[in-house]
Amino acid sequence: MNTIITGLQWGDEGKGKIVDFLTASADVVIRSQGGNNAGHTVITRGIKYILHLLPSGILWDDKINVIGNGVVIDPVGLVEEIQRVEAQGVAITPAKLLISDRAHIVLPIHKELDAAREIALGAHKIGTTKRGIGPAYADKINRCGLRMADFADRAFVTARITQRVAEANEILARCGLPTYEAAAVCAEVFCAIERLLPHVTNTIPVLHAAWQAKQTLLFEGAQGTLLDVDFGTYPFVTSSNTTAGGACTGSGLPPMAIERVIGVCKAYTTRVGAGPFPTVDEGLSDYLHGLGREFGATTGRPRGCGWLDTVLLRFACMVNGVTGLAVTNLDGLDAYDTLQICTGYDIDGTLHPLPPAERDAWDRIVPVYETLPGWKCDTTGCTQFGDLPTQAQTYLARLAELCGAPIAFVGVGPDRAQTLTA
Ligand code: GDP
Ligand code: IMO
Ligand code: MG
């Protein structure tokens, strides 16, 4: 079944792990948005892989992996990632990894411009990953970006980079940041592109042929619904459509190719970077950090942690058309006596079942909670849904009821094997 895997919270829901699990029954795994701001952790047979731009299907020998047109690619970062994953024993051949010729490039100046914008925002900064994602997507929308296909014309690329470096240097100099030499930027980028070119192709007919041949397609979302540039907690969002629609615009496959949308969420909530987080809880954050958990896979920053927020999940299930939920990190709640679930937002005395659009309303949210009993036992050894303690099953049933989508999978540990089918 052709499936979109999409994050329902603020990213880091465990999408990589669920994609890896479902890759067993897929033929093609596709990334269609975002860039190396993503950090997807997959643990299998005791080996931990962290993937930023490579689709998680790369860990399987016989699967095709596509980086679609909607992704922004840092060529230097991607070459480093390929080398790192190859050093872990994974072969990455042109037959196994295809890169869209329409995908846009993240230049070294984009990273510096990202940092400059954060400095200029001061106390209002977004808390970006500083991977140049916003400036690269801005160039794409401003129609001055560079695409993989452009590298066939070296003179054109050199002229464009030279022009963008000059423009960027003016901004960087104003912020007191180091400026760039166009020739050095060209040399670095051309060198990385050289390594990537054997993988670059028109991925659209390849994907359509796979679809027509009834192969199974798996779309690996990056970030999460509340980071979507349209549906998220704007302006504290990323610069792409992270929601289900982004899988189509970012790959060239039409909506009717999609048969299932699996929404991934943690059994609680986390957020890294700035922006509103109504159910954040210091005690839960301290507890999970104390276990060595919830540190960002890309930047290593500690993630804020809080109670399950079904206002956000209800909205996320609506806009993504979620047909099944994958609830990860259930084991993170194993030690708790009682658990809180946020069922609504009280804003100025009115109960809201869905998140607000007004940015100042987020500061006045009082979460309305319902308390459920914890299960107080170790779930990490459960191998079937029926092995879960009754209280855990009740918690999941209530989650599903409040979100309006059934439970499809449950994660009770980080390893591929610790994934239960409901
Ligand atoms: P992604 O960006 O959505 O792929 O998620 P990340 O990999 O950034 O963050 C998810 C974290 O939770 C990683 O450290 C995973 O190894 C871990 N993880 C995923 N599912 C589970 C689970 O069910 N239980 C536990 N304990 N860890 C999990
Ligand atoms: P995965 O795919 C969690 C957050 C950043 C920041 C905001 C904007 O691993 O779930 P950006 O660098 O995109 O301009 O930063 O978005 N962010 C993520 N948070 N997981 C991610 O990806 C993220 N990608 C971006 O922390 O708040
Ligand atoms: Mg992540």
PDB file of C-alpha atoms in Angstrom, residues 23-151:
ATOM      1  CA  THR A  23      10.408  -0.512   4.419  1.00  0.00           C
ATOM      2  CA  ALA A  24      10.348  -4.310   4.827  1.00  0.00           C
ATOM      3  CA  SER A  25       7.209  -4.325   2.669  1.00  0.00           C
ATOM      4  CA  ALA A  26       8.088  -1.361   0.394  1.00  0.00           C
ATOM      5  CA  ASP A  27      10.012  -1.047  -2.872  1.00  0.00           C
ATOM      6  CA  VAL A  28      10.752   2.681  -3.021  1.00  0.00           C
ATOM      7  CA  VAL A  29      11.341   5.164  -0.175  1.00  0.00           C
ATOM      8  CA  ILE A  30      10.981   8.863  -1.027  1.00  0.00           C
ATOM      9  CA  ARG A  31      11.966  12.067   0.787  1.00  0.00           C
ATOM     10  CA  SER A  32       9.956  14.939  -0.640  1.00  0.00           C
ATOM     11  CA  GLN A  33      10.619  18.028   1.507  1.00  0.00           C
ATOM     12  CA  GLY A  34      12.949  19.557   4.059  1.00  0.00           C
ATOM     13  CA  GLY A  35      16.704  19.128   4.003  1.00  0.00           C
ATOM     14  CA  ASN A  36      19.420  18.185   6.431  1.00  0.00           C
ATOM     15  CA  ASN A  37      17.559  19.994   9.201  1.00  0.00           C
ATOM     16  CA  ALA A  38      15.968  16.536   9.601  1.00  0.00           C
ATOM     17  CA  GLY A  39      17.615  13.964  11.830  1.00  0.00           C
ATOM     18  CA  HIS A  40      16.061  10.508  11.692  1.00  0.00           C
ATOM     19  CA  THR A  41      17.355   7.827  14.044  1.00  0.00           C
ATOM     20  CA  VAL A  42      17.166   4.179  13.063  1.00  0.00           C
ATOM     21  CA  ILE A  43      18.504   1.438  15.313  1.00  0.00           C
ATOM     22  CA  THR A  44      18.703  -2.043  13.967  1.00  0.00           C
ATOM     23  CA  ARG A  45      20.748  -5.064  15.021  1.00  0.00           C
ATOM     24  CA  GLY A  46      22.364  -2.856  17.648  1.00  0.00           C
ATOM     25  CA  ILE A  47      23.700  -0.292  15.155  1.00  0.00           C
ATOM     26  CA  LYS A  48      22.506   3.310  15.357  1.00  0.00           C
ATOM     27  CA  TYR A  49      22.217   5.330  12.147  1.00  0.00           C
ATOM     28  CA  ILE A  50      21.338   9.027  12.017  1.00  0.00           C
ATOM     29  CA  LEU A  51      20.040  10.107   8.620  1.00  0.00           C
ATOM     30  CA  HIS A  52      19.573  13.713   7.521  1.00  0.00           C
ATOM     31  CA  LEU A  53      18.996  13.699   3.770  1.00  0.00           C
ATOM     32  CA  LEU A  54      19.225  10.007   2.933  1.00  0.00           C
ATOM     33  CA  PRO A  55      15.854   8.229   3.012  1.00  0.00           C
ATOM     34  CA  SER A  56      15.755   5.631   5.803  1.00  0.00           C
ATOM     35  CA  GLY A  57      15.252   2.865   3.215  1.00  0.00           C
ATOM     36  CA  ILE A  58      18.954   3.241   2.397  1.00  0.00           C
ATOM     37  CA  LEU A  59      19.670   0.749   5.204  1.00  0.00           C
ATOM     38  CA  TRP A  60      17.936  -2.009   3.229  1.00  0.00           C
ATOM     39  CA  ASP A  61      19.916  -3.626   0.387  1.00  0.00           C
ATOM     40  CA  ASP A  62      17.203  -4.095  -2.200  1.00  0.00           C
ATOM     41  CA  LYS A  63      15.210  -0.834  -1.978  1.00  0.00           C
ATOM     42  CA  ILE A  64      15.277   2.231  -4.196  1.00  0.00           C
ATOM     43  CA  ASN A  65      15.633   5.551  -2.371  1.00  0.00           C
ATOM     44  CA  VAL A  66      14.630   8.851  -3.927  1.00  0.00           C
ATOM     45  CA  ILE A  67      15.435  12.392  -2.848  1.00  0.00           C
ATOM     46  CA  GLY A  68      12.609  14.236  -4.572  1.00  0.00           C
ATOM     47  CA  ASN A  69      12.306  17.652  -6.187  1.00  0.00           C
ATOM     48  CA  GLY A  70      10.832  19.236  -3.047  1.00  0.00           C
ATOM     49  CA  VAL A  71      13.941  18.604  -0.929  1.00  0.00           C
ATOM     50  CA  VAL A  72      16.672  21.245  -0.547  1.00  0.00           C
ATOM     51  CA  ILE A  73      20.058  19.538  -0.756  1.00  0.00           C
ATOM     52  CA  ASP A  74      23.258  20.727   0.882  1.00  0.00           C
ATOM     53  CA  PRO A  75      25.682  18.934  -1.470  1.00  0.00           C
ATOM     54  CA  VAL A  76      28.609  19.142   0.946  1.00  0.00           C
ATOM     55  CA  GLY A  77      26.449  17.841   3.799  1.00  0.00           C
ATOM     56  CA  LEU A  78      25.043  15.024   1.662  1.00  0.00           C
ATOM     57  CA  VAL A  79      28.486  13.828   0.569  1.00  0.00           C
ATOM     58  CA  GLU A  80      29.608  13.797   4.220  1.00  0.00           C
ATOM     59  CA  GLU A  81      26.488  11.860   5.173  1.00  0.00           C
ATOM     60  CA  ILE A  82      27.017   9.305   2.383  1.00  0.00           C
ATOM     61  CA  GLN A  83      30.615   8.786   3.545  1.00  0.00           C
ATOM     62  CA  ARG A  84      29.545   8.416   7.180  1.00  0.00           C
ATOM     63  CA  VAL A  85      26.812   5.877   6.403  1.00  0.00           C
ATOM     64  CA  GLU A  86      29.100   3.977   3.999  1.00  0.00           C
ATOM     65  CA  ALA A  87      31.671   3.789   6.808  1.00  0.00           C
ATOM     66  CA  GLN A  88      28.959   2.045   8.849  1.00  0.00           C
ATOM     67  CA  GLY A  89      28.865  -0.686   6.198  1.00  0.00           C
ATOM     68  CA  VAL A  90      25.975   0.476   4.001  1.00  0.00           C
ATOM     69  CA  ALA A  91      26.636   0.527   0.245  1.00  0.00           C
ATOM     70  CA  ILE A  92      25.205   3.595  -1.524  1.00  0.00           C
ATOM     71  CA  THR A  93      25.175   3.018  -5.280  1.00  0.00           C
ATOM     72  CA  PRO A  94      23.543   5.064  -8.070  1.00  0.00           C
ATOM     73  CA  ALA A  95      21.028   2.219  -8.484  1.00  0.00           C
ATOM     74  CA  LYS A  96      20.004   2.527  -4.826  1.00  0.00           C
ATOM     75  CA  LEU A  97      19.954   6.314  -4.414  1.00  0.00           C
ATOM     76  CA  LEU A  98      18.325   8.629  -6.970  1.00  0.00           C
ATOM     77  CA  ILE A  99      18.413  12.410  -6.618  1.00  0.00           C
ATOM     78  CA  SER A 100      15.936  14.624  -8.455  1.00  0.00           C
ATOM     79  CA  ASP A 101      17.420  16.921 -11.085  1.00  0.00           C
ATOM     80  CA  ARG A 102      14.811  19.485  -9.982  1.00  0.00           C
ATOM     81  CA  ALA A 103      15.905  19.557  -6.308  1.00  0.00           C
ATOM     82  CA  HIS A 104      17.288  22.881  -5.124  1.00  0.00           C
ATOM     83  CA  ILE A 105      20.737  23.386  -3.645  1.00  0.00           C
ATOM     84  CA  VAL A 106      21.635  24.748  -0.214  1.00  0.00           C
ATOM     85  CA  LEU A 107      24.776  26.852  -0.650  1.00  0.00           C
ATOM     86  CA  PRO A 108      27.296  27.537   2.139  1.00  0.00           C
ATOM     87  CA  ILE A 109      26.079  31.174   2.159  1.00  0.00           C
ATOM     88  CA  HIS A 110      22.556  30.002   2.985  1.00  0.00           C
ATOM     89  CA  LYS A 111      23.807  28.581   6.281  1.00  0.00           C
ATOM     90  CA  GLU A 112      25.498  31.843   7.148  1.00  0.00           C
ATOM     91  CA  LEU A 113      22.412  33.846   6.127  1.00  0.00           C
ATOM     92  CA  ASP A 114      20.339  31.572   8.371  1.00  0.00           C
ATOM     93  CA  ALA A 115      22.662  32.432  11.279  1.00  0.00           C
ATOM     94  CA  ALA A 116      22.568  36.160  10.396  1.00  0.00           C
ATOM     95  CA  ARG A 117      18.774  36.208  10.440  1.00  0.00           C
ATOM     96  CA  GLU A 118      18.713  34.505  13.824  1.00  0.00           C
ATOM     97  CA  ILE A 119      21.142  37.105  15.221  1.00  0.00           C
ATOM     98  CA  ALA A 120      18.985  39.911  13.810  1.00  0.00           C
ATOM     99  CA  LEU A 121      15.861  38.419  15.444  1.00  0.00           C
ATOM    100  CA  GLY A 122      17.556  38.482  18.854  1.00  0.00           C
ATOM    101  CA  ALA A 123      15.111  37.395  21.560  1.00  0.00           C
ATOM    102  CA  HIS A 124      12.540  36.524  18.874  1.00  0.00           C
ATOM    103  CA  LYS A 125      14.767  34.040  17.060  1.00  0.00           C
ATOM    104  CA  ILE A 126      13.226  30.862  15.626  1.00  0.00           C
ATOM    105  CA  GLY A 127      15.891  28.538  16.988  1.00  0.00           C
ATOM    106  CA  THR A 128      16.608  27.081  13.540  1.00  0.00           C
ATOM    107  CA  THR A 129      18.991  24.217  12.929  1.00  0.00           C
ATOM    108  CA  LYS A 130      21.235  26.722  11.052  1.00  0.00           C
ATOM    109  CA  ARG A 131      21.354  24.387   8.064  1.00  0.00           C
ATOM    110  CA  GLY A 132      20.385  27.185   5.645  1.00  0.00           C
ATOM    111  CA  ILE A 133      16.914  25.762   5.044  1.00  0.00           C
ATOM    112  CA  GLY A 134      14.912  29.039   5.198  1.00  0.00           C
ATOM    113  CA  PRO A 135      17.293  31.002   2.908  1.00  0.00           C
ATOM    114  CA  ALA A 136      17.488  28.103   0.395  1.00  0.00           C
ATOM    115  CA  TYR A 137      13.688  27.806   0.162  1.00  0.00           C
ATOM    116  CA  ALA A 138      13.496  31.627  -0.023  1.00  0.00           C
ATOM    117  CA  ASP A 139      15.770  31.572  -3.094  1.00  0.00           C
ATOM    118  CA  LYS A 140      13.601  28.839  -4.608  1.00  0.00           C
ATOM    119  CA  ILE A 141      10.436  30.916  -4.142  1.00  0.00           C
ATOM    120  CA  ASN A 142      12.251  34.116  -5.192  1.00  0.00           C
ATOM    121  CA  ARG A 143      13.197  32.289  -8.401  1.00  0.00           C
ATOM    122  CA  CYS A 144      16.911  32.780  -7.942  1.00  0.00           C
ATOM    123  CA  GLY A 145      17.787  29.301  -6.626  1.00  0.00           C
ATOM    124  CA  LEU A 146      20.061  26.711  -8.201  1.00  0.00           C
ATOM    125  CA  ARG A 147      18.806  23.241  -9.071  1.00  0.00           C
ATOM    126  CA  MET A 148      20.744  20.024  -9.592  1.00  0.00           C
ATOM    127  CA  ALA A 149      20.041  20.149 -13.333  1.00  0.00           C
ATOM    128  CA  ASP A 150      21.699  23.576 -13.579  1.00  0.00           C
ATOM    129  CA  PHE A 151      25.110  22.020 -12.947  1.00  0.00           C
TER     130      PHE A 151
END
